[in-house]
XYZ file of C-alpha atoms in Angstrom:
473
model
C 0.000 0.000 0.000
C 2.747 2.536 0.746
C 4.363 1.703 -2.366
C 1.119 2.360 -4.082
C 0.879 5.832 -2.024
C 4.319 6.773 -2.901
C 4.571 5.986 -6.768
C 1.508 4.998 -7.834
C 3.038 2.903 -10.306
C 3.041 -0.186 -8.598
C 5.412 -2.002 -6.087
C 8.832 -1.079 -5.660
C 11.432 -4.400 -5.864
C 13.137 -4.409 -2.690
C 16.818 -6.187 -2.456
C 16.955 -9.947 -0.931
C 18.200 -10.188 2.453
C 21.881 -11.491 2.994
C 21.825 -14.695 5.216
C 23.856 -13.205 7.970
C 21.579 -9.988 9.224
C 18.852 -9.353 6.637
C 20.936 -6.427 5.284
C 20.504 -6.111 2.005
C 23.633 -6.598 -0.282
C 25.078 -4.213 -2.603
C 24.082 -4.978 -6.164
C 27.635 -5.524 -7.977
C 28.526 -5.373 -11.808
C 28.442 -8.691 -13.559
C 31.758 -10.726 -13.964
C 33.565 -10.463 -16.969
C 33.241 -13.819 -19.033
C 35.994 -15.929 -18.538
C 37.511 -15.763 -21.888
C 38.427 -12.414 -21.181
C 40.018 -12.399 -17.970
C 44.053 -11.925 -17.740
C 44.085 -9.986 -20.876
C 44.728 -6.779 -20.259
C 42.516 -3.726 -19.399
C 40.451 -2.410 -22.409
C 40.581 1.031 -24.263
C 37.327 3.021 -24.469
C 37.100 2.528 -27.278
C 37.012 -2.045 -26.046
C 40.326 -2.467 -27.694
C 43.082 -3.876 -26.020
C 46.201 -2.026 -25.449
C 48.060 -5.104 -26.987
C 46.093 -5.396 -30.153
C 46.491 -1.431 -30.782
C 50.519 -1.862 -30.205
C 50.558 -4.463 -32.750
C 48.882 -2.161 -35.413
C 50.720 0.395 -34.609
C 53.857 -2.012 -34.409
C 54.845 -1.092 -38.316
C 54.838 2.599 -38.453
C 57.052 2.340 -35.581
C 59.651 0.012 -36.988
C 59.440 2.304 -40.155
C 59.609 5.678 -38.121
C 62.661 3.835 -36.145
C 64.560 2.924 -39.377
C 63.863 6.106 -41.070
C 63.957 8.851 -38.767
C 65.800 7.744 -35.130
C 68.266 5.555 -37.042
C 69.802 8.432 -38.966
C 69.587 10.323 -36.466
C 71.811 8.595 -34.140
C 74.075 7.414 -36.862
C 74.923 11.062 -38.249
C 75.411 11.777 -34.360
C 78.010 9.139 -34.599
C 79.401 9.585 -37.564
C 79.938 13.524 -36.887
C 82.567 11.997 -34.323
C 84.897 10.571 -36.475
C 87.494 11.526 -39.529
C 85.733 11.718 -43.254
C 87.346 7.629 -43.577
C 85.338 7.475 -40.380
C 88.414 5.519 -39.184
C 89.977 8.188 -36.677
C 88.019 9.281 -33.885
C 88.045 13.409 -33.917
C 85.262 14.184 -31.349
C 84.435 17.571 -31.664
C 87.082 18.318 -34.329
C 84.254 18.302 -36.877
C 82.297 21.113 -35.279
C 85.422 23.106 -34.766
C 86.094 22.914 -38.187
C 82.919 23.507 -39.573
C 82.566 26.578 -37.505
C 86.141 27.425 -38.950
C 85.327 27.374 -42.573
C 84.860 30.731 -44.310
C 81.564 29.211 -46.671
C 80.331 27.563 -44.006
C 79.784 30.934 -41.840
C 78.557 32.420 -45.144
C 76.062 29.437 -45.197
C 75.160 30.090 -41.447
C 74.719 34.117 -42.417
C 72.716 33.382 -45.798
C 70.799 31.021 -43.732
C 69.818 33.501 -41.022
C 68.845 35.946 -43.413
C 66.350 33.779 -45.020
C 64.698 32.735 -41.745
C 64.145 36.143 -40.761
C 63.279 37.621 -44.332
C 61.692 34.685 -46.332
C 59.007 33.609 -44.464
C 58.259 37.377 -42.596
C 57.929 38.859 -46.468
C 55.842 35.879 -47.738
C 53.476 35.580 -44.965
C 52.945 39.643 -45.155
C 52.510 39.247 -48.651
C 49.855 36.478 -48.061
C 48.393 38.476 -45.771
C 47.966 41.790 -48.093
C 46.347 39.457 -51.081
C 43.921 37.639 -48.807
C 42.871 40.248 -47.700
C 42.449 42.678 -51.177
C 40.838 39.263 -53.111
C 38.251 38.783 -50.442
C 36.951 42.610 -51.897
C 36.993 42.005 -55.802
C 34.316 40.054 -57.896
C 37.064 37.899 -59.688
C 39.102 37.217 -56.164
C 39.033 33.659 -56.943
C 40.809 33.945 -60.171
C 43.202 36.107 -58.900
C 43.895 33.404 -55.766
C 44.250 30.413 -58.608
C 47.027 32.848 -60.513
C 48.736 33.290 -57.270
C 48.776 29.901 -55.880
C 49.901 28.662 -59.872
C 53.496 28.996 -59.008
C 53.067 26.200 -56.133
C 52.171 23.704 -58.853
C 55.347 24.224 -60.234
C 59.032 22.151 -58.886
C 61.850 24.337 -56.928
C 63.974 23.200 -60.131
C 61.684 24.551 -62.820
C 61.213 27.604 -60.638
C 64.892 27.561 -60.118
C 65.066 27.984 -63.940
C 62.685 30.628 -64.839
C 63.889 33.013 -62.919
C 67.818 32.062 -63.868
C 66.284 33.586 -67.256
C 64.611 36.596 -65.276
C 67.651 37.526 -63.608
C 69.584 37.315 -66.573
C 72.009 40.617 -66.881
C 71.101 40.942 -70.736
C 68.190 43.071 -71.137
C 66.965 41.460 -74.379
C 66.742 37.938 -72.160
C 66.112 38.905 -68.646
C 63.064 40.221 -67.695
C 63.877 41.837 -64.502
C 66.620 43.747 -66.092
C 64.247 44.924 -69.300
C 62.414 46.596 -67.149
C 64.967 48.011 -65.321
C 66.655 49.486 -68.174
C 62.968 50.713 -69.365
C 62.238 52.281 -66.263
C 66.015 54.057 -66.533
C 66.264 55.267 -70.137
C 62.629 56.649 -69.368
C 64.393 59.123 -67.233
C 67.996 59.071 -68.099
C 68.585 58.056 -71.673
C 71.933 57.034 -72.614
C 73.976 58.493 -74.996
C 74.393 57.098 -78.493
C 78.469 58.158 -78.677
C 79.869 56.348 -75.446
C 82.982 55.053 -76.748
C 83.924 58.159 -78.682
C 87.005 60.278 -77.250
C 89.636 62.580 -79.413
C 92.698 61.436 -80.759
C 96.050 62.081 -79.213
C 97.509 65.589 -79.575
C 93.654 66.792 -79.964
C 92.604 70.337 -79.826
C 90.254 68.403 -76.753
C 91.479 67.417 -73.178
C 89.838 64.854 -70.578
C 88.825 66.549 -67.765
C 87.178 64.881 -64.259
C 84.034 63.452 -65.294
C 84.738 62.004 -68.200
C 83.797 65.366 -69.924
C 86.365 66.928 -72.837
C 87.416 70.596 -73.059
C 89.110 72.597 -75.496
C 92.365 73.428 -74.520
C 92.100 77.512 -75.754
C 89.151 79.828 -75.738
C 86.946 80.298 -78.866
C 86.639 83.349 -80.535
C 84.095 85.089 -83.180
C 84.695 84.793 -86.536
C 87.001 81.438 -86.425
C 85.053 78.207 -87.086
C 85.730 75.513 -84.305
C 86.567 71.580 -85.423
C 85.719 68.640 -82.322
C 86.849 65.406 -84.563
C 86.636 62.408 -82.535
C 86.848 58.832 -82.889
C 85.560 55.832 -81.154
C 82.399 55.204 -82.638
C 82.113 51.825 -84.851
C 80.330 52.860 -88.108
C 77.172 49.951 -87.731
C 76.193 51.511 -84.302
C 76.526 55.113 -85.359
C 72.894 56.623 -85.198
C 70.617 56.392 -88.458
C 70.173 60.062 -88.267
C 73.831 60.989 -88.813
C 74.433 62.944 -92.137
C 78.186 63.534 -93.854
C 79.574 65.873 -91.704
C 79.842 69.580 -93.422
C 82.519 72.095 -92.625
C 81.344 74.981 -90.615
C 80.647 78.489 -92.237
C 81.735 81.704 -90.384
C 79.090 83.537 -88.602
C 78.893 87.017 -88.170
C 77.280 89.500 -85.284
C 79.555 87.173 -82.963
C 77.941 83.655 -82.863
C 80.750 80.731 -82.561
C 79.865 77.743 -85.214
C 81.674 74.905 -85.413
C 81.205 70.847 -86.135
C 81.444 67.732 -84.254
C 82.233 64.475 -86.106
C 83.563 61.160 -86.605
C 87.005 61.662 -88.117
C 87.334 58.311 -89.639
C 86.903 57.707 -93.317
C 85.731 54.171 -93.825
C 88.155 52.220 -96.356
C 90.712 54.172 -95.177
C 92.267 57.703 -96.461
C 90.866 61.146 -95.143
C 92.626 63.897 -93.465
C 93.290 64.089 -89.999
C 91.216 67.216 -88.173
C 89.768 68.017 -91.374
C 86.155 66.791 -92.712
C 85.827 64.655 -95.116
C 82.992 63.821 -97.410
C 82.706 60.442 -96.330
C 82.982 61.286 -92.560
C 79.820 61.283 -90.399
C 78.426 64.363 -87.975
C 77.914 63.879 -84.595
C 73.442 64.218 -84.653
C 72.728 65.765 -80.972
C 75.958 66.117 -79.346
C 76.045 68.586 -77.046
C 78.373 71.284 -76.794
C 78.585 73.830 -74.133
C 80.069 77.080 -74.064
C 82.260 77.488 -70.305
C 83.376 80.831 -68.320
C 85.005 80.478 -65.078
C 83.693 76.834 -64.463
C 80.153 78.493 -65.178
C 78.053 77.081 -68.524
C 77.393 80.469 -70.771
C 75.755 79.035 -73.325
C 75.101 75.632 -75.079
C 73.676 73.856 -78.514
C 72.958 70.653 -80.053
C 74.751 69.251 -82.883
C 72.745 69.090 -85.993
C 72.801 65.834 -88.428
C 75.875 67.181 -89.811
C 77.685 67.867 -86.972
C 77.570 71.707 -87.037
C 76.681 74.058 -84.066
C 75.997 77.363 -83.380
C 76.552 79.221 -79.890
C 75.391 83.127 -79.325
C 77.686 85.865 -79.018
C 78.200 85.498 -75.450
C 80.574 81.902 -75.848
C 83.088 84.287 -77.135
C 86.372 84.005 -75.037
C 84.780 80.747 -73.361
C 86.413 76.882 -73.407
C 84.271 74.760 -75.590
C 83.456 71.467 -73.361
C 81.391 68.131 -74.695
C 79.677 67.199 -71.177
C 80.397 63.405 -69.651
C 76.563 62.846 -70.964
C 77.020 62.531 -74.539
C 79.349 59.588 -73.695
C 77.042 57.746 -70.536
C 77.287 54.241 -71.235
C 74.084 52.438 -72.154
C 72.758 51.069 -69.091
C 73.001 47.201 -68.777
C 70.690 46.898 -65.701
C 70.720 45.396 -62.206
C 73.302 42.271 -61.692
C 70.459 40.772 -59.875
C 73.050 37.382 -59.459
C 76.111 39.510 -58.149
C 77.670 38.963 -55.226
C 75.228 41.956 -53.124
C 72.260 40.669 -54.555
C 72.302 37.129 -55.208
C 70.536 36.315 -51.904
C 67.943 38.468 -51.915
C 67.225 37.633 -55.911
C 66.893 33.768 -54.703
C 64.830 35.135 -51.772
C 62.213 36.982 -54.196
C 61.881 33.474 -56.401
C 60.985 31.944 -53.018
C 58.443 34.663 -51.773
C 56.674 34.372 -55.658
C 55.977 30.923 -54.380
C 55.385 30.738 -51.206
C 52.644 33.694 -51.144
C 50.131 32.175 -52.803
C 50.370 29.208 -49.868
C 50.465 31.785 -47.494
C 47.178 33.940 -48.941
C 44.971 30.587 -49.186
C 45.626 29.679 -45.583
C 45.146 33.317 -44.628
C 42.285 33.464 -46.795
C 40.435 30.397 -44.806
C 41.369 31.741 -41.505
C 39.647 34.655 -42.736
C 36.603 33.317 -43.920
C 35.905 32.743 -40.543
C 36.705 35.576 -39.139
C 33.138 36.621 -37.061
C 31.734 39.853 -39.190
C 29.708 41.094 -36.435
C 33.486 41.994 -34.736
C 34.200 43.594 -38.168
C 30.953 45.397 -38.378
C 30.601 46.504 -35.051
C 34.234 47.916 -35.392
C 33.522 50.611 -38.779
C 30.081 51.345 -36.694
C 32.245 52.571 -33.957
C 33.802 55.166 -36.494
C 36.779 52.866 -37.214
C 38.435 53.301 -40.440
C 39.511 49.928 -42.891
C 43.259 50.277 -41.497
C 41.799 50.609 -37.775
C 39.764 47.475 -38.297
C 42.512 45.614 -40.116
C 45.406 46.245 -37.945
C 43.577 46.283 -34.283
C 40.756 44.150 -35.582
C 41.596 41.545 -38.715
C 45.542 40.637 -37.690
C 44.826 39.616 -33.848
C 42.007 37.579 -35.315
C 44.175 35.805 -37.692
C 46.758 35.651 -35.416
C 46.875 31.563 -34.787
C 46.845 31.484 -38.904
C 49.207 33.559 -39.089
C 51.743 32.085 -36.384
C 51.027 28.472 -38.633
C 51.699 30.323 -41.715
C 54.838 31.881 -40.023
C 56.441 28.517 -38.465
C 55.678 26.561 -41.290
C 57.478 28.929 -43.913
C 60.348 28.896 -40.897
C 60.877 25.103 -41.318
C 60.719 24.992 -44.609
C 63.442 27.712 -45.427
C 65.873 26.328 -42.816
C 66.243 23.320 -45.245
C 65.856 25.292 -48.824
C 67.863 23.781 -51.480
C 66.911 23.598 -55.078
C 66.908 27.670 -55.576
C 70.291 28.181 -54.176
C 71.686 25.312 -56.050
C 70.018 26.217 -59.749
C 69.329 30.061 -59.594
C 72.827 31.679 -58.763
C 75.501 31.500 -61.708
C 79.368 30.251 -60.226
C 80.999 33.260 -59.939
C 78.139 34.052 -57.338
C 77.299 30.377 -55.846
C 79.797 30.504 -52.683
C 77.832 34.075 -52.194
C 74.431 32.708 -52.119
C 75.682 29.603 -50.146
C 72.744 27.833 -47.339
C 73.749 24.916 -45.185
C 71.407 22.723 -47.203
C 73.834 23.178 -50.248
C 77.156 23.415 -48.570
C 75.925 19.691 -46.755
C 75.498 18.260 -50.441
C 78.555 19.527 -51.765
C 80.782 19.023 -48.711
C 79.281 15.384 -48.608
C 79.106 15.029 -52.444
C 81.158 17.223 -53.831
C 84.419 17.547 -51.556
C 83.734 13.672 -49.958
C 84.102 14.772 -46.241
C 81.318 12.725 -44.222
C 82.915 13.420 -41.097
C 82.299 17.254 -41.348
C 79.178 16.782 -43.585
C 77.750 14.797 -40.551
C 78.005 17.747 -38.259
C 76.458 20.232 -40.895
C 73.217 18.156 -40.759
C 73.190 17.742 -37.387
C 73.371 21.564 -36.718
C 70.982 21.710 -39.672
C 68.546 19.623 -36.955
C 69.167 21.388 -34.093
C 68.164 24.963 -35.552
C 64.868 23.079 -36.861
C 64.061 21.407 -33.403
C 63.008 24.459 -31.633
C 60.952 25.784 -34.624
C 59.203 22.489 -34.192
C 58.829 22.551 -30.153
C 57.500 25.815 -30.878
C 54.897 24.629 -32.973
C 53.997 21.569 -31.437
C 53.693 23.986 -28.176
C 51.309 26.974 -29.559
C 49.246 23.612 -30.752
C 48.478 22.052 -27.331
C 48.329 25.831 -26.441
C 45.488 25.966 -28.936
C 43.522 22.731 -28.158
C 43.586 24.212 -24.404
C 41.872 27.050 -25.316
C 39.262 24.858 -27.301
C 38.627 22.437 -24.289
C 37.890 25.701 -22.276
């Protein structure tokens, strides 16, 4: 009846009495079945911590032959002489540190970790950003991420052709010299100069000056010679002997005096001799320019009354040298040129990683940022980069890794004159091992190589449990 009152459901099962007092006994799981027992505690998963070692058995043998044994073996072998006869201990350290390309290699190396993957991961950053605000963004993100389809060799090549120093191969260097002669055009006469015993001197700055004064009424002759006919300007006429001008004015002619064939008369023109079309000629007074003219297509010039008395000079920039463009592959430049390859392919891994992370980004944050009067750098730089910041730091450690063991660029890209310049630890380990046969000393070099990439790695593998801590919370 009570049970009835309580529940209303019907009667409640009450426990059996033990035998000794009536008290009832705690009910108690089942027994396992006998089969199982003495085999080992179970996963949650019910599998057995013996039947999950045995699956996992071969990817341990493999990760033990192919990681830890060559690991402790260059450990070893970094011990002993190149024969690996002669125990040196440390001797191969010392003289690794002691070699003049392997501190270049260290340097190079420590410029790309701190430029490479800083530039590329800014640049990533920049494009993810600009593509998520254009229609055709996704095109854009497939033209940039292209370049990761392509091999570090074939990369390596291309832009062994774009840094070429020839303007009609290189790219980089035709637009150099197009950007240059847009502003400073050279000069079509740069190898001409007088003759010996010339009525012109040299003076500092690779200008020429007459060596007496000018006066009216007496023509004025400036041969030189230099100037191979073929590259002589279309525009030059047969030179013409200059008529005497009156009320003052100084004339005179510039030319090539070289008859081609032979003959002609020194200092004298020729019919067969070319002008000089746009040299300049200026008309000096106590270091100060008076006056000045242009050569016509005949040579000849004319300069007011006022160059009378004055030194006749042909400035230093009818003779400027044609301009050959940047040597991209020198010895200044050769690591930053192999640095740009690496950022032109690297970006577009950087901006589609970037780009997810961004995609979701909250836009309420965003929003409620520009309602709050913030302008588009505001919201980027206080709002858009903390966001991003765990994409970023991925981005950023991954590039890290990857440079500290970049090869194929250094090894293709710079020419030989330049290749000790451009030198990484990745290529002096190959040619020391390879190249010089010294496996004592090319032993250490990968070891150090694997002790600058351990801490990028603890550093990742921290920030990551760092990460899945913040998740759990």
């Amino acid at each position: 009846m009570a049970a009835e009152a309580a529940g209303g459901a019907g009667p409640v099962p009450v426990p059996p009495a033990s035998r000794s007092g009536g008290v009832p006994t705690p009910r108690t799981s089942p027994e396992p079945p006998r089969s199982s027992r003495g085999r080992g505690p179970k996963s949650v998963t019910r599998t057995r911590r013996s039947l999950a070692v045995l699956f996992l058995l071969p990817a341990l043998v493999l990760l033990g032959a192919l990681v830890l044994y060559p690991i402790v073996w260059n450990v070893v072998r970094s011990l002993f002489d190149s024969s690996g006869d002669g125990f040196v201990g440390l001797g191969n350290y010392r003289e690794m540190f002691s070699d003049p390309n392997i501190r270049t290699a260290i340097k190079n190396n420590a410029i790309w970790l701190v430029v490479a993957p800083t530039v590329a991961t800014a640049l990533g950053l920049v494009l993810a950003v600009l593509t998520e605000r254009i229609k055709w963004g996704t095109a854009f993100k497939l033209l940039v991420f292209m370049p990761m389809a392509i091999s570090m060799l074939a990369s390596g090549i291309i832009f062994r052709l774009v840094y070429e120093q020839d303007p009609d191969r290189g790219v980089a260097n035709a637009v150099a010299v197009t950007v240059h002669d847009t502003f400073a055009q050279s000069s079509a006469f740069p190898k001409a100069h007088p003759r010996p015993r010339s009525a012109l001197e040299a003076v500092k700055g690779g200008a020429f000056l007459t060596k007496e004064p000018v006066r009216d009424g007496t023509p004025v002759l400036l041969p030189l010679v230099g100037v191979a006919p073929d590259v002589m300007p279309g525009s030059a006429k047969p030179a013409a002997t200059p008529e005497r001008a009156g009320g003052g004015e100084i004339t005179g002619t510039v030319w090539q005096d070289f008859t081609k064939g032979g003959g002609g008369t020194l200092d004298k023109v020729d019919p067969k001799e070319l002008g000089y079309p746009g040299m300049r000629v200026e008309a000096v007074k106590d270091g100060e320019v008076v006056a000045s003219a242009k050569a016509g297509a005949d040579g000849r010039f004319t300069l007011p009354a006022k160059a009378d008395g004055a030194r006749l000079r042909l400035p230093a920039d009818n003779f400027r040298e044609p301009y050959g463009g940047i040597n991209w592959l020198g010895p200044s430049l050769v690591t930053w040129s192999v640095i740009g390859a690496y950022v032109w392919m690297w970006a577009g891994f950087a901006m589609v990683l970037i780009g997810a992370g961004l995609a979701g980004l909250p836009r309420e944050l965003l929003e409620a940022a520009r309602v709050d009067g913030a302008g588009e750098w505001q919201v980027f730089r206080r709002v858009t980069v903390p966001l991003l910041a765990p994409v970023l730091g991925v981005v950023l450690v991954t590039l890290m890794i990857n440079v500290l063991k970049i090869f194929d660029l250094v090894y293709v890209i710079p020419p030989g004159s330049a290749r000790d310049d451009a030198n990484v630890l990745a290529v002096e380990l190959y040619n020391t091992a390879f190249v010089d046969g010294d496996a004592g000393v090319a032993s250490a070099i990968s070891i150090f190589l694997f002790l600058l990439v351990v801490p990028v790695m603890l550093l990742n593998i921290r920030r990551l449990r760092r990460e899945r801590k913040e998740e759990r919370r």
